[in-house]
Coordinates of C-alpha atoms and ligand atoms in Angstrom, one line a residue:
M1 CA 110.7 77.2 -1.6
S2 CA 109.4 75.1 -4.5
H3 CA 105.7 74.2 -4.5
S4 CA 106.1 71.5 -7.2
Q5 CA 104.6 68.1 -6.3
P6 CA 106.8 65.0 -6.9
T7 CA 105.7 63.3 -10.1
E8 CA 104.5 59.6 -10.1
S9 CA 107.9 58.4 -11.2
Q10 CA 109.9 60.4 -8.6
H11 CA 108.4 58.8 -5.5
P12 CA 110.4 56.3 -3.5
P13 CA 108.8 52.8 -3.2
R14 CA 105.4 53.1 -1.4
S15 CA 103.1 50.6 0.1
T16 CA 99.4 49.8 0.2
R17 CA 97.4 46.9 1.4
V18 CA 95.5 46.4 -1.9
A19 CA 96.7 47.4 -5.4
I20 CA 93.7 47.6 -7.8
V21 CA 94.8 47.3 -11.4
G22 CA 92.1 48.9 -13.6
A23 CA 89.7 51.8 -12.9
G24 CA 86.8 50.5 -15.0
P25 CA 83.4 50.2 -13.3
I26 CA 84.4 47.1 -11.4
G27 CA 87.8 48.4 -10.2
L28 CA 86.0 51.6 -9.0
E29 CA 83.2 49.6 -7.3
L30 CA 85.8 47.6 -5.5
A31 CA 87.6 50.7 -4.4
V32 CA 84.4 52.1 -2.9
A33 CA 83.7 48.8 -1.1
L34 CA 87.3 48.7 0.4
R35 CA 86.9 52.3 1.5
R36 CA 83.6 51.4 3.3
Q37 CA 85.5 48.6 5.1
G38 CA 88.4 50.9 6.0
I39 CA 90.9 48.9 3.9
D40 CA 93.8 50.8 2.4
F41 CA 94.1 50.6 -1.4
E42 CA 95.6 52.3 -4.5
V43 CA 94.0 52.2 -7.9
F44 CA 96.0 52.3 -11.2
D45 CA 94.7 52.6 -14.7
A46 CA 96.7 52.5 -17.9
G47 CA 94.4 55.3 -19.2
S48 CA 91.7 57.4 -17.7
V49 CA 88.9 56.4 -15.4
G50 CA 86.6 54.1 -17.4
N51 CA 89.2 53.8 -20.1
T52 CA 87.4 51.0 -22.0
I53 CA 84.2 53.0 -22.3
S54 CA 86.1 56.2 -23.2
W55 CA 87.1 54.7 -26.6
W56 CA 83.5 53.9 -27.6
A57 CA 82.2 56.1 -30.3
P58 CA 80.5 59.3 -29.0
Q59 CA 76.9 58.8 -27.9
T60 CA 77.1 55.0 -28.0
R61 CA 74.4 53.7 -25.6
W62 CA 74.8 50.8 -23.2
F63 CA 72.8 47.8 -24.1
S64 CA 72.2 47.1 -20.4
S65 CA 69.6 49.0 -18.4
N66 CA 70.9 51.6 -16.0
E67 CA 70.2 49.6 -12.8
R68 CA 72.5 46.8 -13.9
I69 CA 75.5 49.0 -14.7
A70 CA 75.2 51.2 -11.7
I71 CA 78.0 50.7 -9.2
A72 CA 78.5 51.0 -5.4
G73 CA 74.7 51.5 -4.8
V74 CA 74.8 54.9 -6.5
P75 CA 71.7 55.3 -8.8
L76 CA 72.5 55.9 -12.4
L77 CA 69.7 58.2 -13.6
T78 CA 69.2 59.8 -17.0
A79 CA 67.0 62.8 -17.7
D80 CA 64.7 60.9 -20.1
Q81 CA 64.9 57.5 -18.4
S82 CA 66.8 56.1 -21.4
K83 CA 69.8 53.8 -21.3
A84 CA 73.0 55.7 -20.4
T85 CA 75.3 56.8 -23.2
R86 CA 79.1 56.6 -23.1
E87 CA 79.1 60.3 -22.0
H88 CA 76.5 59.8 -19.3
Y89 CA 78.4 56.8 -17.9
L90 CA 81.8 58.5 -17.9
T91 CA 80.3 61.4 -16.1
Y92 CA 78.8 59.0 -13.6
L93 CA 82.1 57.2 -13.0
R94 CA 83.8 60.6 -12.3
S95 CA 80.9 61.5 -9.9
V96 CA 81.3 58.1 -8.0
A97 CA 85.1 58.6 -7.8
T98 CA 84.6 62.2 -6.5
Q99 CA 81.8 61.3 -4.0
F100 CA 83.9 58.5 -2.4
E101 CA 87.2 60.4 -2.8
I102 CA 88.8 57.7 -4.8
H103 CA 92.1 58.9 -6.2
V104 CA 93.0 57.0 -9.3
H105 CA 96.6 56.9 -10.7
T106 CA 95.5 57.6 -14.3
H107 CA 97.7 57.0 -17.3
C108 CA 99.7 54.8 -15.1
P109 CA 99.9 51.2 -16.5
V110 CA 101.0 48.4 -14.3
V111 CA 103.8 46.7 -16.2
N112 CA 104.8 44.0 -13.8
I113 CA 103.7 42.1 -10.7
A114 CA 106.2 40.0 -8.8
R115 CA 106.7 38.4 -5.5
A116 CA 108.3 41.0 -3.2
D117 CA 111.1 38.5 -2.5
D118 CA 112.1 38.5 -6.1
E119 CA 115.6 40.1 -5.8
E120 CA 115.6 41.6 -9.2
I121 CA 112.6 43.8 -8.4
G122 CA 112.4 44.0 -4.6
T123 CA 110.4 46.6 -2.6
Q124 CA 111.0 48.1 0.8
G125 CA 107.4 48.3 1.7
G126 CA 107.0 44.9 3.4
G127 CA 104.1 43.7 1.3
R128 CA 103.9 40.4 -0.5
F129 CA 104.0 41.9 -4.0
A130 CA 106.1 44.4 -5.9
V131 CA 103.8 46.2 -8.3
T132 CA 105.6 48.1 -11.0
T133 CA 103.9 51.0 -12.7
K134 CA 105.2 53.1 -15.6
P135 CA 103.5 56.5 -15.5
G136 CA 106.2 58.1 -17.6
A137 CA 109.6 57.1 -18.7
R138 CA 110.8 55.8 -15.3
P139 CA 109.1 52.9 -13.6
S140 CA 107.9 53.2 -10.0
V141 CA 107.4 50.3 -7.6
W142 CA 104.6 49.8 -5.1
S143 CA 104.5 47.3 -2.3
A144 CA 101.1 45.6 -1.8
D145 CA 99.8 42.7 0.3
A146 CA 97.1 41.9 -2.3
V147 CA 96.6 42.7 -5.9
V148 CA 93.3 42.7 -7.8
L149 CA 93.3 42.5 -11.5
A150 CA 90.2 44.3 -12.8
I151 CA 91.8 44.7 -16.2
G152 CA 88.8 43.8 -18.5
G153 CA 89.1 41.8 -21.6
T154 CA 89.0 44.2 -24.5
D155 CA 92.6 45.3 -25.0
F156 CA 93.0 44.6 -28.7
P157 CA 90.6 44.4 -31.6
K158 CA 90.6 40.9 -33.0
K159 CA 92.5 40.5 -36.3
L160 CA 91.0 39.3 -39.6
G161 CA 94.4 37.8 -40.6
I162 CA 94.2 38.9 -44.3
P163 CA 96.4 41.0 -46.5
G164 CA 95.8 44.7 -46.3
E165 CA 94.6 44.6 -42.7
D166 CA 97.3 47.1 -41.7
L167 CA 96.4 49.7 -44.2
P168 CA 95.6 53.1 -42.6
H169 CA 91.9 53.1 -43.5
V170 CA 91.2 49.8 -41.6
D171 CA 90.1 50.2 -38.0
G172 CA 88.9 48.1 -35.2
Y173 CA 87.0 50.9 -33.5
L174 CA 84.0 53.0 -34.6
R175 CA 85.0 56.7 -34.3
E176 CA 82.9 59.8 -34.3
T177 CA 80.2 59.1 -36.9
H178 CA 80.5 62.5 -38.6
R179 CA 83.8 61.6 -40.1
Y180 CA 82.2 58.9 -42.2
F181 CA 79.7 61.2 -43.9
G182 CA 79.6 60.6 -47.7
R183 CA 82.1 57.8 -47.6
N184 CA 81.9 54.1 -48.6
V185 CA 82.2 52.1 -45.4
L186 CA 82.5 48.4 -45.3
I187 CA 81.7 46.9 -41.9
V188 CA 82.9 43.4 -41.1
G189 CA 81.0 41.6 -38.4
G190 CA 77.4 40.6 -37.5
R191 CA 77.0 41.1 -33.8
N192 CA 75.8 44.1 -31.8
S193 CA 78.8 46.3 -32.3
A194 CA 78.9 45.8 -36.1
I195 CA 75.1 46.1 -36.5
E196 CA 74.9 49.2 -34.3
A197 CA 77.8 50.8 -36.3
A198 CA 76.1 49.9 -39.6
L199 CA 72.8 51.6 -38.5
R200 CA 74.5 54.7 -37.1
L201 CA 76.7 55.2 -40.1
H202 CA 73.8 54.7 -42.5
H203 CA 71.9 57.4 -40.6
A204 CA 75.0 59.6 -40.6
G205 CA 75.0 59.6 -44.4
A206 CA 77.6 57.0 -45.1
N207 CA 77.2 54.4 -47.9
V208 CA 77.4 51.3 -45.7
S209 CA 78.0 47.6 -46.7
L210 CA 78.0 44.7 -44.2
S211 CA 80.0 41.6 -44.6
Y212 CA 79.3 38.7 -42.2
R213 CA 80.8 35.2 -42.4
G214 CA 77.6 33.3 -41.5
A215 CA 74.9 32.3 -44.0
Q216 CA 72.5 34.5 -42.0
L217 CA 72.8 37.2 -39.4
P218 CA 73.2 35.7 -35.9
E219 CA 69.8 36.9 -34.7
D220 CA 70.2 35.5 -31.2
H221 CA 73.3 37.7 -30.7
I222 CA 71.7 40.9 -31.9
K223 CA 69.7 43.2 -29.5
Y224 CA 66.0 43.0 -30.3
W225 CA 65.6 46.7 -31.0
L226 CA 68.4 46.6 -33.7
L227 CA 67.3 43.5 -35.6
P228 CA 64.2 44.7 -37.4
E229 CA 65.9 47.8 -38.7
I230 CA 69.0 46.1 -40.0
K231 CA 66.9 43.4 -41.7
G232 CA 64.7 46.0 -43.3
L233 CA 67.6 48.1 -44.6
L234 CA 69.5 45.1 -45.9
A235 CA 66.4 43.8 -47.7
A236 CA 65.7 47.2 -49.2
G237 CA 69.3 47.4 -50.4
R238 CA 69.9 50.6 -48.5
I239 CA 72.8 48.9 -46.6
G240 CA 74.9 46.7 -48.9
D241 CA 74.1 43.0 -48.1
F242 CA 77.2 40.8 -48.0
V243 CA 76.0 38.4 -45.4
G244 CA 77.5 35.0 -46.2
T245 CA 80.9 36.4 -47.2
T246 CA 84.3 36.7 -45.7
P247 CA 86.9 39.4 -46.7
V248 CA 90.0 37.9 -48.3
Q249 CA 92.0 41.0 -49.2
I250 CA 91.8 44.7 -48.4
L251 CA 93.0 47.1 -51.0
S252 CA 93.4 50.9 -50.8
E253 CA 89.8 51.6 -52.1
S254 CA 88.0 48.3 -52.0
V255 CA 87.7 44.9 -50.3
Q256 CA 87.7 41.5 -52.0
L257 CA 84.9 39.4 -50.5
E258 CA 84.5 35.7 -51.0
S259 CA 81.1 33.8 -50.8
I260 CA 81.1 31.1 -48.1
Q261 CA 78.8 29.1 -50.4
D262 CA 80.5 28.9 -53.7
G263 CA 83.8 30.8 -53.2
T264 CA 83.0 33.4 -55.9
Q265 CA 84.5 36.8 -55.2
V266 CA 83.2 40.3 -55.4
E267 CA 85.0 43.6 -55.0
V268 CA 83.2 46.2 -52.8
K269 CA 84.2 49.8 -52.7
A270 CA 85.5 50.9 -49.3
D271 CA 87.1 54.2 -48.3
D272 CA 87.0 52.9 -44.7
V273 CA 86.9 49.4 -43.4
L274 CA 85.6 48.7 -39.9
S275 CA 86.5 45.3 -38.6
L276 CA 84.1 44.9 -35.6
I277 CA 84.6 41.2 -34.8
G278 CA 85.4 41.4 -31.1
Y279 CA 88.3 42.0 -28.8
E280 CA 91.1 40.1 -27.2
Q281 CA 92.5 40.2 -23.7
D282 CA 96.1 41.1 -23.1
K283 CA 97.5 38.2 -21.0
T284 CA 100.9 39.7 -20.3
L285 CA 100.3 40.9 -16.8
M286 CA 98.6 37.7 -15.7
R287 CA 101.4 35.6 -17.0
M288 CA 104.0 37.8 -15.2
A289 CA 102.1 37.4 -12.0
G290 CA 102.0 33.6 -12.4
V291 CA 98.2 33.4 -12.8
E292 CA 97.3 30.1 -14.5
L293 CA 95.4 30.4 -17.8
T294 CA 93.2 27.5 -18.7
E295 CA 94.3 25.8 -21.8
S296 CA 91.2 26.0 -24.0
M297 CA 90.1 29.6 -23.6
Q298 CA 93.2 31.0 -21.9
R299 CA 90.9 32.2 -19.1
P300 CA 92.5 32.9 -15.7
S301 CA 91.8 30.2 -13.1
Y302 CA 90.4 31.4 -9.8
D303 CA 88.3 30.2 -6.8
E304 CA 84.7 31.3 -7.5
T305 CA 83.9 31.8 -3.9
T306 CA 86.8 34.2 -3.2
M307 CA 87.9 35.3 -6.7
E308 CA 91.5 34.5 -5.6
T309 CA 93.7 33.1 -8.4
N310 CA 96.1 30.2 -8.0
V311 CA 98.6 32.8 -6.7
P312 CA 97.5 33.5 -3.1
G313 CA 96.9 37.2 -2.7
I314 CA 96.2 37.9 -6.4
Y315 CA 92.5 38.2 -7.2
I316 CA 90.7 38.7 -10.4
A317 CA 87.4 40.7 -10.9
G318 CA 85.0 41.9 -13.6
T319 CA 85.1 40.9 -17.2
A320 CA 88.8 40.1 -16.8
T321 CA 87.6 36.7 -15.4
A322 CA 86.3 35.6 -18.8
G323 CA 89.6 36.0 -20.7
T324 CA 89.0 36.6 -24.4
Q325 CA 85.3 36.1 -25.1
S326 CA 85.2 34.6 -28.5
S327 CA 81.7 33.5 -29.3
K328 CA 78.7 34.7 -27.3
Y329 CA 79.7 37.2 -24.7
K330 CA 78.5 35.9 -21.3
T331 CA 80.4 38.0 -18.8
F332 CA 79.4 41.6 -18.6
L333 CA 79.6 44.3 -16.0
E334 CA 76.0 43.4 -15.3
N335 CA 76.9 40.0 -13.9
C336 CA 80.2 40.9 -12.2
H337 CA 79.1 43.0 -9.2
D338 CA 79.3 40.0 -6.9
H339 CA 83.0 39.7 -7.5
V340 CA 83.5 42.9 -5.5
D341 CA 81.6 41.4 -2.5
K342 CA 83.5 38.2 -2.6
I343 CA 86.9 39.9 -2.7
V344 CA 86.1 42.3 0.1
A345 CA 84.7 39.5 2.2
H346 CA 87.8 37.4 1.7
L347 CA 90.1 40.4 2.5
S348 CA 88.1 41.6 5.5
G349 CA 86.7 38.3 6.9
Q350 CA 83.2 39.9 6.9
Q351 CA 80.2 39.5 4.6
V352 CA 79.6 42.6 2.6
D353 CA 77.0 43.9 0.2
S354 CA 78.5 46.7 -2.0
A355 CA 75.0 47.9 -3.0
P356 CA 72.4 48.7 -0.5
Q357 CA 70.0 45.8 -0.3
Q358 CA 67.0 47.7 -1.5
Y359 CA 68.8 48.8 -4.6
R360 CA 70.1 45.2 -5.2
Q361 CA 66.5 43.9 -5.0
Q362 CA 65.5 46.5 -7.6
I363 CA 68.2 45.2 -9.9
L364 CA 67.2 41.6 -9.4
S365 CA 63.5 42.3 -10.1
Q366 CA 64.3 43.9 -13.5
P367 CA 63.7 41.7 -16.5
E368 CA 66.9 40.7 -18.5
S369 CA 68.0 43.7 -20.6
Ligands
LIG1 C1 80.8 48.9 -27.6 C2 80.6 48.1 -26.3 C3 79.4 48.1 -25.7 C4 79.2 47.4 -24.5 N1 78.0 47.4 -23.8 C5 77.9 46.7 -22.7 C6 76.6 46.7 -22.0 O1 75.6 47.2 -22.5 N2 76.5 46.0 -20.8 C7 77.6 45.5 -20.2 O2 77.5 44.9 -19.1 N3 78.8 45.5 -20.8 C8 79.0 46.1 -22.0 N4 80.2 46.1 -22.7 C9 81.3 45.5 -22.0 C10 81.8 46.5 -21.0 O3 82.9 47.2 -21.6 C11 82.2 45.9 -19.8 O4 81.0 45.2 -19.3 C12 82.7 46.8 -18.7 O5 83.5 47.9 -19.2 C13 83.5 45.9 -17.9 O6 84.0 46.5 -16.8 P1 85.3 46.0 -16.1 O7 85.6 47.0 -15.0 O8 85.3 44.6 -15.8 O9 86.5 46.2 -17.2 P2 86.9 47.5 -18.1 O10 85.8 48.5 -18.1 O11 87.4 46.9 -19.4 O12 88.1 48.1 -17.3 C14 89.4 47.6 -17.3 C15 90.3 48.7 -17.0 O13 91.6 48.1 -16.8 C16 92.6 49.0 -17.3 N5 93.8 48.2 -17.5 C17 94.0 47.1 -18.3 N6 95.3 46.7 -18.2 C18 95.9 47.5 -17.3 C19 97.2 47.6 -16.8 N7 98.2 46.7 -17.2 N8 97.5 48.6 -15.9 C20 96.6 49.5 -15.5 N9 95.3 49.5 -16.0 C21 95.0 48.5 -16.9 C22 91.9 49.5 -18.6 O14 92.5 50.7 -19.0 C23 90.5 49.7 -18.2 O15 90.2 51.0 -17.7 C24 80.4 46.8 -23.9 C25 81.6 46.8 -24.5 C26 81.7 47.4 -25.7 C27 83.1 47.4 -26.4

């Protein structure tokens, strides 16, 4: 007798009441809340649990305080009371999933969502939706009564739109800092990710330059503990100061920068170019599911009291609600926890509070991080 388990792609069509797309913090918090209400669900993620956080550079710290990014009422504690790092937080997410026995279909992207009566797709499960996943080469179809899109908004790094951007030394992600030791690194951007990268790489022994398209750094968008140091290092010339420039062309060993004031150009040496100017949301799944996107920002439209989109039975949660956040980021994990309560209340017909009240009070009494 064979003891081998059927693989994801070999299963016949299966059904669930709620399909959660995305096992980031909000997808997991929702899964726990549904478990507490006895509502059947399945969770799918295109990558691993906490996939978005897993691509942050090692040892990157959250800007938010731990109380605000804790989920499901489970305290997030660090040994030295500091803000959690990527590593702390991924460990925490695994612990929460383990504690509440949340099985996540990892590396299992959802590639389509259709009405179950769509003849081309069809499911035999009796639910309203056919959710197609593609864990390997062969698609697999799930039947679900409701679908929650907790898919985040950071699918692709934003593009600069200049020649040379596709060269191999140009990257939209900060990697392990050690690899930049002794190299000339040009960082493009002026908000938290770019400033934090500039500081970390400077301290890791890279020769860092910073290009930002505004006349001055956008101080309101930079965390208060990063600002004095970056200003000091720029003023001292220890980080190359190219504030007030935009890159116009990337070459194999340098970048051509243009002054926003007088159009003069300067060539800056760069073995690596980090373009840290933000991220874009992938709208494909929302379009397939028939979710309306508002014209200006291409944000999904939804009812703020229930989180249900214009497609009855399809909900949206977490940072996915904000679409592509282009200027100041306003929607973070911090201010998305109530999405979970609203969805569970709508599905169960009961008021719920995903975090124990005492813990929620503690969160609310914290000053803004
Ligand atoms: C460097 C950096 C620092 C940050 N610091 C903070 C901070 O301090 N505080 C804060 O609140 N926020 C911060 N953020 C934003 C943070 O990433 C989000 O707040 C948090 O991850 C949002 O959680 P979420 O569950 O809404 O979405 P995400 O964590 O983005 O999760 C979405 C999940 O959906 C999955 N997914 C997407 N499409 C599919 C698909 N088709 N099929 C299956 N799965 C899919 C993804 O793989 C991902 O795991 C930071 C972001 C970055 C990049």
